[in-house]
Amino acid sequence: MKFDFTFYNPTKIYFGKESMNSLEGELLNYGKNVLFVYGKSAIKKTGIYDSVIKALKNTSKTVTELQGIKPNPTYKQVLEGARLVRENKIDLILAVGGGSVIDCAKAISVSAFCDGDPWKKYWIDFEPLSNKTVPVGAILTMTGTASEMNGGSVITNEEEMIKEGRVFPAEVNPKFSILNPEFTYTVPKMQMVSGIFDIISHLLEQYFSGEDDNTTDYIIEGVLKSVIHSSKIAINNPEDYEARSNIMWASTVALNRICGVSKEQDWQVHGIEHQIGAYTDCPHGIGLAIVSIPYYRYIYKYGLDKFVRFAKNVWEIDCSGKGREEAAEAGINALADFIKELGIPTTLREIGATQDMLPKIAYSISPEGGYKTLTHEEILEILKSCY
Ligand code: NZQ
Ligand code: ZN
């Protein structure tokens, strides 16, 4: 393990049934002008919108609304938000929704005062952040991405057919995030399981790298076990507060930098999913689940020890009497069974992909990886095998 790191992740988290009570106090820390960013309709149906408006009124804010942020937020919406920030001299961007809304808010924050084209500068050329940003606050309504406590911002450029993620420095994190597990009760089942698999994929893509004895790997195993356990409860009883709380906090921990400490990390499954998303607009975690099983079956031999450890420590499989490959495969099979138990589709066809898309997707992906870096041809084979 490379015991040589700086850890800094400055988001204040308010967690629990009463966490919205902290909103007014937080709003008082910022200037008068607020850009209130949200999705299509969920927060209006659930009454969260009314609570937010009440808090904004009680704190005498001047509010500009940006409604309709899409799942898989678009660059066009980022530019629209950036314009609103400049025109209305915005002091705080308040994002209320899932990862898409919070990612879009962060993208607006870094883009509003960017010289030149922010897409090219930050999502294509990956230049360091060099301009002023606007503070972001978040109220989370759907779990999975950990956008509420990281610097990630994944944006789809529809004209270029590219969905690209960027991890900005910690100053771009939401300054505060409000997490009430009850807000997630209304998330439709397919979105809920998409979020659950997103958490699992974040954990696996940090876990399957490196060979060292690493504290982080033990943390990941524990969080994985908690998510698997609580998900089984929550899919049968979506209003089980304890299970939804565990999933919500596990989701934050899975990608709030703590599970990446001193890890090389993989991220090829995410790289593949992002391009599947650019072509099909599928829910993020569903695309991840479809690709994960063929991907791990393809690469496990390059990281055999870790896959055996995964079978033993995460799935508690008795590996005595099994060869190492057999044990590793048993762990991957347990993951595949869990995906089926969640009711997640297992083929690209089911999420609207067509055969002619596969080469276009495969050749638009940047090959990366943990134990093995794939070629474009290998990525294409993986896509064909789950078509
Ligand atoms: O649009 P509305 O009406 O708000 O409905 C949303 C949306 O349709 C609905 N929803 C959210 N909260 C709800 C609810 N419906 C009922 N009740 C509620 N309480 O859920 C749908 C999906 O929302 P979305 O925000 O798209 O989901 P998610 O949180 O999974 O975010 C996905 C995006 O985040 C990116 C993904 O690539 C994708 O673009 N990611 C961001 C990451 C990061 N910032 O670090 C990392 C991830 O790996 C991921 O790539
Ligand atoms: Zn993800």
Short mmCIF file of C-alpha atoms and ligand atoms in Angstrom, two decimals:
data_model
loop_
_atom_site.label_atom_id
_atom_site.label_comp_id
_atom_site.label_asym_id
_atom_site.label_seq_id
_atom_site.Cartn_x
_atom_site.Cartn_y
_atom_site.Cartn_z
CA MET A 1 0.00 0.00 0.00
CA LYS A 2 1.21 3.47 -0.85
CA PHE A 3 0.83 5.01 2.61
CA ASP A 4 1.46 8.40 1.11
CA PHE A 5 -1.60 10.56 0.59
CA THR A 6 -3.50 13.70 1.51
CA PHE A 7 -7.15 13.20 2.35
CA TYR A 8 -9.46 16.22 2.09
CA ASN A 9 -13.19 16.01 1.45
CA PRO A 10 -14.98 19.04 2.86
CA THR A 11 -18.75 18.46 2.53
CA LYS A 12 -20.91 18.98 5.60
CA ILE A 13 -23.48 16.15 5.75
CA TYR A 14 -26.83 16.47 7.48
CA PHE A 15 -28.29 12.96 7.67
CA GLY A 16 -31.67 11.71 8.91
CA LYS A 17 -35.40 12.35 9.12
CA GLU A 18 -34.94 15.86 10.52
CA SER A 19 -32.07 16.86 8.26
CA MET A 20 -34.13 19.34 6.21
CA ASN A 21 -34.42 21.47 9.35
CA SER A 22 -30.80 22.47 8.72
CA LEU A 23 -31.51 24.01 5.32
CA GLU A 24 -32.45 27.51 6.49
CA GLY A 25 -29.36 27.78 8.69
CA GLU A 26 -27.15 26.76 5.79
CA LEU A 27 -28.83 29.18 3.38
CA LEU A 28 -27.98 32.05 5.72
CA ASN A 29 -24.28 31.38 5.06
CA TYR A 30 -24.60 32.53 1.43
CA GLY A 31 -25.62 35.68 -0.45
CA LYS A 32 -29.09 36.61 -1.63
CA ASN A 33 -29.24 35.07 -5.09
CA VAL A 34 -29.93 31.34 -5.39
CA LEU A 35 -30.16 29.18 -8.50
CA PHE A 36 -32.53 26.33 -7.61
CA VAL A 37 -31.76 23.37 -9.91
CA TYR A 38 -33.95 20.27 -10.12
CA GLY A 39 -35.23 17.50 -12.39
CA LYS A 40 -38.45 16.90 -14.25
CA SER A 41 -41.24 16.35 -11.71
CA ALA A 42 -40.31 14.08 -8.76
CA ILE A 43 -39.67 16.82 -6.19
CA LYS A 44 -42.99 18.52 -6.98
CA LYS A 45 -44.93 15.28 -6.55
CA THR A 46 -43.26 14.47 -3.24
CA GLY A 47 -43.61 17.93 -1.66
CA ILE A 48 -39.83 18.45 -1.39
CA TYR A 49 -40.14 21.38 -3.80
CA ASP A 50 -42.58 23.17 -1.43
CA SER A 51 -40.29 22.66 1.57
CA VAL A 52 -37.34 24.11 -0.34
CA ILE A 53 -39.33 27.13 -1.55
CA LYS A 54 -40.50 27.75 2.03
CA ALA A 55 -36.90 27.72 3.32
CA LEU A 56 -35.81 30.05 0.50
CA LYS A 57 -38.65 32.47 1.32
CA ASN A 58 -37.96 32.38 5.06
CA THR A 59 -34.37 33.35 4.37
CA SER A 60 -35.40 36.14 1.94
CA LYS A 61 -33.61 34.72 -1.08
CA THR A 62 -34.12 35.85 -4.66
CA VAL A 63 -34.66 32.61 -6.52
CA THR A 64 -34.00 31.67 -10.13
CA GLU A 65 -35.24 28.19 -11.08
CA LEU A 66 -33.64 25.80 -13.56
CA GLN A 67 -36.07 22.92 -13.97
CA GLY A 68 -35.91 19.76 -16.09
CA ILE A 69 -32.34 18.53 -15.63
CA LYS A 70 -32.36 15.20 -17.45
CA PRO A 71 -31.11 11.89 -16.12
CA ASN A 72 -27.69 11.87 -17.84
CA PRO A 73 -27.52 15.69 -17.82
CA THR A 74 -26.58 17.43 -21.04
CA TYR A 75 -23.94 20.02 -21.82
CA LYS A 76 -26.67 22.22 -23.29
CA GLN A 77 -28.29 22.39 -19.85
CA VAL A 78 -24.92 23.21 -18.28
CA LEU A 79 -24.50 26.20 -20.59
CA GLU A 80 -28.05 27.35 -19.84
CA GLY A 81 -27.31 27.19 -16.10
CA ALA A 82 -23.99 29.00 -16.55
CA ARG A 83 -25.81 31.83 -18.34
CA LEU A 84 -28.35 32.08 -15.50
CA VAL A 85 -25.53 32.26 -12.95
CA ARG A 86 -23.89 35.19 -14.72
CA GLU A 87 -27.10 37.08 -15.49
CA ASN A 88 -28.53 36.73 -11.98
CA LYS A 89 -25.28 37.15 -10.03
CA ILE A 90 -25.88 33.82 -8.32
CA ASP A 91 -24.32 33.28 -4.87
CA LEU A 92 -25.39 29.65 -4.33
CA ILE A 93 -26.48 26.84 -6.64
CA LEU A 94 -28.96 24.65 -4.76
CA ALA A 95 -29.27 21.20 -6.39
CA VAL A 96 -32.27 19.10 -5.37
CA GLY A 97 -32.40 15.61 -6.89
CA GLY A 98 -30.20 12.66 -7.75
CA GLY A 99 -26.71 12.48 -9.20
CA SER A 100 -27.74 14.05 -12.48
CA VAL A 101 -29.00 17.26 -10.89
CA ILE A 102 -26.01 17.55 -8.53
CA ASP A 103 -23.51 16.75 -11.30
CA CYS A 104 -25.14 19.39 -13.49
CA ALA A 105 -24.96 21.94 -10.65
CA LYS A 106 -21.22 21.32 -10.25
CA ALA A 107 -20.72 21.60 -14.00
CA ILE A 108 -22.59 24.93 -14.00
CA SER A 109 -20.42 26.06 -11.09
CA VAL A 110 -17.14 25.45 -12.92
CA SER A 111 -18.43 26.61 -16.31
CA ALA A 112 -20.06 29.97 -15.49
CA PHE A 113 -16.79 31.90 -15.36
CA CYS A 114 -14.65 29.70 -17.59
CA ASP A 115 -12.64 31.36 -20.37
CA GLY A 116 -13.34 29.49 -23.59
CA ASP A 117 -15.35 26.32 -24.06
CA PRO A 118 -15.77 24.52 -20.69
CA TRP A 119 -16.54 21.18 -22.37
CA LYS A 120 -13.25 21.17 -24.23
CA LYS A 121 -11.25 22.59 -21.33
CA TYR A 122 -12.57 20.42 -18.49
CA TRP A 123 -14.16 17.28 -19.96
CA ILE A 124 -11.95 16.66 -23.03
CA ASP A 125 -8.55 18.20 -22.28
CA PHE A 126 -8.89 17.65 -18.48
CA GLU A 127 -7.18 20.96 -17.73
CA PRO A 128 -6.79 21.91 -14.06
CA LEU A 129 -9.58 24.07 -12.67
CA SER A 130 -8.42 27.66 -13.14
CA ASN A 131 -11.45 29.93 -12.75
CA LYS A 132 -13.73 31.07 -9.97
CA THR A 133 -16.55 28.70 -9.02
CA VAL A 134 -19.94 29.21 -7.38
CA PRO A 135 -20.75 27.28 -4.16
CA VAL A 136 -23.11 24.31 -4.55
CA GLY A 137 -25.44 22.91 -1.87
CA ALA A 138 -27.39 19.67 -2.33
CA ILE A 139 -30.54 17.94 -1.16
CA LEU A 140 -30.33 14.31 -2.23
CA THR A 141 -33.48 12.45 -3.36
CA MET A 142 -31.99 9.34 -5.02
CA THR A 143 -28.94 7.38 -3.92
CA GLY A 144 -26.14 5.79 -5.95
CA THR A 145 -23.62 8.26 -7.32
CA ALA A 146 -22.18 9.92 -4.16
CA SER A 147 -22.25 13.18 -6.08
CA GLU A 148 -23.48 14.70 -2.80
CA MET A 149 -19.97 14.32 -1.34
CA ASN A 150 -17.49 14.31 -4.19
CA GLY A 151 -16.15 16.47 -7.00
CA GLY A 152 -17.48 14.26 -9.80
CA SER A 153 -19.50 15.68 -12.65
CA VAL A 154 -20.59 13.42 -15.52
CA ILE A 155 -22.02 15.27 -18.50
CA THR A 156 -23.40 14.10 -21.85
CA ASN A 157 -22.51 16.11 -24.93
CA GLU A 158 -25.37 15.09 -27.20
CA GLU A 159 -23.90 16.66 -30.33
CA GLU A 160 -20.64 14.75 -29.95
CA MET A 161 -22.28 11.56 -28.58
CA ILE A 162 -19.87 11.56 -25.64
CA LYS A 163 -20.73 11.05 -21.98
CA GLU A 164 -17.66 12.04 -19.96
CA GLY A 165 -16.93 12.25 -16.26
CA ARG A 166 -14.54 14.58 -14.53
CA VAL A 167 -13.48 14.59 -10.89
CA PHE A 168 -12.91 18.18 -9.83
CA PRO A 169 -10.90 19.15 -6.75
CA ALA A 170 -12.64 19.10 -3.37
CA GLU A 171 -13.50 22.82 -3.54
CA VAL A 172 -16.15 21.86 -6.13
CA ASN A 173 -17.81 19.34 -3.76
CA PRO A 174 -21.19 20.48 -2.46
CA LYS A 175 -20.48 22.65 0.58
CA PHE A 176 -23.34 20.92 2.38
CA SER A 177 -25.63 18.01 1.54
CA ILE A 178 -28.92 17.06 3.14
CA LEU A 179 -29.62 13.32 3.17
CA ASN A 180 -33.03 12.15 4.34
CA PRO A 181 -33.49 8.42 3.59
CA GLU A 182 -37.28 8.92 3.57
CA PHE A 183 -36.91 11.05 0.42
CA THR A 184 -35.78 7.92 -1.45
CA TYR A 185 -38.97 5.90 -0.71
CA THR A 186 -40.67 7.17 -3.88
CA VAL A 187 -37.82 6.32 -6.27
CA PRO A 188 -39.21 3.84 -8.86
CA LYS A 189 -37.89 0.29 -8.50
CA MET A 190 -35.75 0.32 -11.67
CA GLN A 191 -34.08 3.57 -10.54
CA MET A 192 -33.59 2.18 -7.06
CA VAL A 193 -31.80 -0.95 -8.27
CA SER A 194 -29.83 1.16 -10.74
CA GLY A 195 -28.56 3.19 -7.78
CA ILE A 196 -27.80 0.05 -5.78
CA PHE A 197 -25.70 -1.41 -8.56
CA ASP A 198 -23.96 1.94 -9.09
CA ILE A 199 -22.81 1.76 -5.45
CA ILE A 200 -21.58 -1.81 -5.94
CA SER A 201 -19.75 -0.90 -9.12
CA HIS A 202 -17.98 2.03 -7.45
CA LEU A 203 -16.81 -0.31 -4.72
CA LEU A 204 -15.70 -3.06 -7.12
CA GLU A 205 -13.85 -0.72 -9.44
CA GLN A 206 -11.78 0.55 -6.53
CA TYR A 207 -11.37 -2.95 -5.02
CA PHE A 208 -10.17 -4.81 -8.11
CA SER A 209 -6.75 -3.20 -8.36
CA GLY A 210 -3.38 -3.64 -6.66
CA GLU A 211 -2.13 -6.61 -4.69
CA ASP A 212 -1.10 -5.00 -1.40
CA ASP A 213 -2.50 -5.49 2.07
CA ASN A 214 -4.59 -2.36 2.15
CA THR A 215 -6.94 -0.97 4.81
CA THR A 216 -9.11 0.40 2.03
CA ASP A 217 -9.86 -3.11 0.71
CA TYR A 218 -11.19 -4.14 4.13
CA ILE A 219 -13.40 -1.03 4.24
CA ILE A 220 -14.73 -1.83 0.76
CA GLU A 221 -15.56 -5.42 1.71
CA GLY A 222 -17.53 -4.19 4.73
CA VAL A 223 -19.46 -1.59 2.74
CA LEU A 224 -20.22 -4.15 0.01
CA LYS A 225 -21.65 -6.55 2.58
CA SER A 226 -23.81 -3.82 4.06
CA VAL A 227 -25.21 -2.77 0.66
CA ILE A 228 -25.97 -6.36 -0.34
CA HIS A 229 -27.67 -7.07 2.99
CA SER A 230 -29.74 -3.86 3.08
CA SER A 231 -30.72 -4.04 -0.60
CA LYS A 232 -32.33 -7.44 -0.06
CA ILE A 233 -34.48 -5.86 2.65
CA ALA A 234 -35.26 -2.66 0.74
CA ILE A 235 -36.39 -4.30 -2.50
CA ASN A 236 -39.07 -6.15 -0.53
CA ASN A 237 -39.91 -3.22 1.73
CA PRO A 238 -38.91 0.11 0.14
CA GLU A 239 -40.01 1.97 3.30
CA ASP A 240 -37.68 0.12 5.67
CA TYR A 241 -35.95 3.18 7.16
CA GLU A 242 -32.95 1.29 8.47
CA ALA A 243 -32.25 -0.41 5.13
CA ARG A 244 -32.74 2.80 3.13
CA SER A 245 -30.46 4.64 5.58
CA ASN A 246 -27.74 2.03 5.24
CA ILE A 247 -27.96 2.15 1.45
CA MET A 248 -27.89 5.94 1.44
CA TRP A 249 -24.81 6.23 3.63
CA ALA A 250 -23.04 3.32 1.92
CA SER A 251 -23.64 5.09 -1.36
CA THR A 252 -21.95 8.25 -0.07
CA VAL A 253 -19.02 6.36 1.45
CA ALA A 254 -18.51 4.28 -1.71
CA LEU A 255 -17.42 7.27 -3.76
CA ASN A 256 -16.55 10.06 -1.33
CA ARG A 257 -12.82 9.38 -1.88
CA ILE A 258 -12.45 7.20 1.25
CA CYS A 259 -12.69 3.90 -0.70
CA GLY A 260 -10.12 5.10 -3.20
CA VAL A 261 -7.36 5.91 -0.71
CA SER A 262 -4.08 4.41 -1.89
CA LYS A 263 -5.78 2.34 -4.57
CA GLU A 264 -4.76 2.20 -8.22
CA GLN A 265 -8.44 1.71 -9.26
CA ASP A 266 -9.97 0.30 -12.43
CA TRP A 267 -12.97 2.31 -13.85
CA GLN A 268 -13.19 0.45 -17.16
CA VAL A 269 -16.77 -0.68 -16.45
CA HIS A 270 -17.74 2.96 -15.89
CA GLY A 271 -15.90 3.99 -19.06
CA ILE A 272 -17.85 1.41 -21.05
CA GLU A 273 -21.19 2.33 -19.43
CA HIS A 274 -20.75 6.02 -20.08
CA GLN A 275 -20.60 5.40 -23.82
CA ILE A 276 -23.49 2.92 -23.66
CA GLY A 277 -25.36 5.75 -21.89
CA ALA A 278 -24.39 8.25 -24.60
CA TYR A 279 -25.99 5.96 -27.22
CA THR A 280 -28.98 4.54 -25.29
CA ASP A 281 -29.63 7.05 -22.44
CA CYS A 282 -30.04 4.04 -20.10
CA PRO A 283 -30.07 4.45 -16.30
CA HIS A 284 -26.41 4.50 -15.27
CA GLY A 285 -26.42 1.54 -12.85
CA ILE A 286 -28.36 -0.69 -15.24
CA GLY A 287 -25.69 -0.26 -17.92
CA LEU A 288 -23.00 -0.98 -15.31
CA ALA A 289 -24.69 -4.21 -14.19
CA ILE A 290 -25.06 -5.50 -17.74
CA VAL A 291 -21.38 -4.98 -18.53
CA SER A 292 -19.90 -6.03 -15.19
CA ILE A 293 -20.40 -9.78 -15.40
CA PRO A 294 -18.82 -10.33 -18.84
CA TYR A 295 -16.09 -7.84 -17.92
CA TYR A 296 -15.14 -9.58 -14.68
CA ARG A 297 -15.35 -13.02 -16.33
CA TYR A 298 -12.89 -11.69 -18.90
CA ILE A 299 -10.34 -10.09 -16.57
CA TYR A 300 -10.41 -12.18 -13.39
CA LYS A 301 -7.50 -14.39 -14.38
CA TYR A 302 -5.26 -11.31 -14.36
CA GLY A 303 -6.12 -10.62 -10.70
CA LEU A 304 -6.92 -14.09 -9.48
CA ASP A 305 -5.95 -13.66 -5.81
CA LYS A 306 -8.26 -10.70 -5.39
CA PHE A 307 -11.19 -12.47 -7.02
CA VAL A 308 -10.72 -15.44 -4.69
CA ARG A 309 -10.65 -13.03 -1.76
CA PHE A 310 -13.86 -11.42 -3.11
CA ALA A 311 -15.61 -14.82 -3.12
CA LYS A 312 -14.50 -15.61 0.42
CA ASN A 313 -14.78 -12.24 2.17
CA VAL A 314 -17.75 -10.64 0.43
CA TRP A 315 -19.95 -13.63 -0.47
CA GLU A 316 -18.69 -15.89 2.35
CA ILE A 317 -18.26 -18.78 -0.07
CA ASP A 318 -16.52 -21.83 1.36
CA CYS A 319 -13.64 -22.21 -1.07
CA SER A 320 -12.01 -25.23 0.56
CA GLY A 321 -11.76 -28.00 -2.00
CA LYS A 322 -12.11 -25.51 -4.87
CA GLY A 323 -9.30 -24.59 -7.24
CA ARG A 324 -8.41 -20.86 -7.35
CA GLU A 325 -10.13 -20.27 -10.69
CA GLU A 326 -13.22 -22.15 -9.55
CA ALA A 327 -13.33 -20.10 -6.35
CA ALA A 328 -12.93 -16.84 -8.25
CA GLU A 329 -15.70 -17.82 -10.67
CA ALA A 330 -17.96 -18.67 -7.73
CA GLY A 331 -17.63 -15.08 -6.48
CA ILE A 332 -18.51 -13.64 -9.90
CA ASN A 333 -21.46 -16.05 -10.17
CA ALA A 334 -22.71 -14.84 -6.78
CA LEU A 335 -22.59 -11.27 -8.10
CA ALA A 336 -24.52 -12.34 -11.23
CA ASP A 337 -27.17 -14.04 -9.05
CA PHE A 338 -27.50 -10.88 -6.99
CA ILE A 339 -28.07 -8.80 -10.14
CA LYS A 340 -30.86 -11.20 -11.13
CA GLU A 341 -32.34 -10.99 -7.63
CA LEU A 342 -32.50 -7.20 -7.99
CA GLY A 343 -34.43 -7.70 -11.24
CA ILE A 344 -31.90 -5.83 -13.39
CA PRO A 345 -31.86 -6.54 -17.16
CA THR A 346 -28.82 -8.52 -18.27
CA THR A 347 -28.57 -7.64 -21.97
CA LEU A 348 -27.87 -4.46 -23.92
CA ARG A 349 -30.77 -5.29 -26.23
CA GLU A 350 -33.17 -4.80 -23.29
CA ILE A 351 -32.00 -1.20 -22.79
CA GLY A 352 -32.44 -0.24 -26.43
CA ALA A 353 -28.98 -0.87 -27.88
CA THR A 354 -28.88 -2.03 -31.49
CA GLN A 355 -26.20 -4.22 -33.03
CA ASP A 356 -24.83 -1.44 -35.23
CA MET A 357 -24.16 0.67 -32.12
CA LEU A 358 -21.72 -1.83 -30.62
CA PRO A 359 -18.61 -0.98 -32.70
CA LYS A 360 -19.38 2.74 -32.40
CA ILE A 361 -19.58 2.39 -28.62
CA ALA A 362 -16.49 0.16 -28.39
CA TYR A 363 -14.25 2.43 -30.45
CA SER A 364 -15.35 5.60 -28.63
CA ILE A 365 -14.14 4.28 -25.24
CA SER A 366 -10.72 5.05 -23.77
CA PRO A 367 -9.16 1.71 -22.77
CA GLU A 368 -8.10 1.66 -19.11
CA GLY A 369 -8.26 -0.90 -16.33
CA GLY A 370 -6.91 -2.35 -13.10
CA TYR A 371 -5.48 -5.81 -13.61
CA LYS A 372 -5.70 -5.64 -17.40
CA THR A 373 -6.08 -2.85 -19.93
CA LEU A 374 -8.43 -3.92 -22.68
CA THR A 375 -8.06 -3.18 -26.38
CA HIS A 376 -10.99 -1.76 -28.38
CA GLU A 377 -11.41 -5.21 -29.96
CA GLU A 378 -11.71 -6.81 -26.51
CA ILE A 379 -14.25 -4.19 -25.43
CA LEU A 380 -16.26 -4.98 -28.56
CA GLU A 381 -16.19 -8.70 -27.71
CA ILE A 382 -17.48 -7.93 -24.20
CA LEU A 383 -20.30 -5.81 -25.63
CA LYS A 384 -21.24 -8.57 -28.10
CA SER A 385 -21.30 -11.14 -25.33
CA CYS A 386 -23.94 -9.18 -23.37
CA TYR A 387 -25.92 -7.97 -26.39
O1 NZQ B 1 -36.24 14.07 -13.14
P1 NZQ B 1 -36.96 13.75 -11.88
O2 NZQ B 1 -38.41 13.99 -11.98
O3 NZQ B 1 -36.32 14.42 -10.71
O4 NZQ B 1 -36.84 12.16 -11.63
C1 NZQ B 1 -35.60 11.49 -11.34
C2 NZQ B 1 -34.97 10.85 -12.56
O5 NZQ B 1 -35.94 10.53 -13.52
C3 NZQ B 1 -35.91 10.29 -10.46
N1 NZQ B 1 -35.93 10.61 -9.04
C4 NZQ B 1 -34.94 11.17 -8.30
N2 NZQ B 1 -35.33 11.24 -7.01
C5 NZQ B 1 -36.58 10.73 -6.94
C6 NZQ B 1 -36.97 10.33 -8.24
N3 NZQ B 1 -38.18 9.77 -8.49
C7 NZQ B 1 -39.01 9.61 -7.45
N4 NZQ B 1 -38.70 9.94 -6.18
C8 NZQ B 1 -37.51 10.52 -5.89
N5 NZQ B 1 -37.19 10.82 -4.63
O6 NZQ B 1 -34.84 9.41 -10.70
C9 NZQ B 1 -34.43 9.53 -12.04
C10 NZQ B 1 -32.93 9.38 -12.13
O7 NZQ B 1 -32.27 10.40 -11.46
P2 NZQ B 1 -30.69 10.60 -11.69
O8 NZQ B 1 -30.29 11.81 -10.93
O9 NZQ B 1 -30.38 10.56 -13.14
O10 NZQ B 1 -30.08 9.28 -11.05
P3 NZQ B 1 -28.65 9.01 -10.44
O11 NZQ B 1 -28.56 9.54 -9.07
O12 NZQ B 1 -28.39 7.58 -10.67
O13 NZQ B 1 -27.62 9.88 -11.34
C11 NZQ B 1 -27.11 9.37 -12.55
C12 NZQ B 1 -26.08 10.30 -13.14
O14 NZQ B 1 -24.94 10.48 -12.28
C13 NZQ B 1 -23.74 10.12 -12.99
C14 NZQ B 1 -24.25 9.09 -13.97
O15 NZQ B 1 -23.35 8.83 -15.03
C15 NZQ B 1 -25.54 9.72 -14.45
O16 NZQ B 1 -25.29 10.71 -15.40
N6 NZQ B 1 -22.68 9.70 -12.06
C16 NZQ B 1 -22.11 10.62 -11.26
C17 NZQ B 1 -21.03 10.32 -10.44
C18 NZQ B 1 -20.36 11.31 -9.58
N7 NZQ B 1 -20.81 12.54 -9.51
O17 NZQ B 1 -19.38 10.99 -8.91
C19 NZQ B 1 -20.44 8.99 -10.40
C20 NZQ B 1 -21.30 7.95 -10.98
O18 NZQ B 1 -20.47 6.87 -11.34
C21 NZQ B 1 -22.11 8.37 -12.15
O19 NZQ B 1 -21.37 8.25 -13.35
ZN ZN B 2 -21.35 5.18 -11.16
#
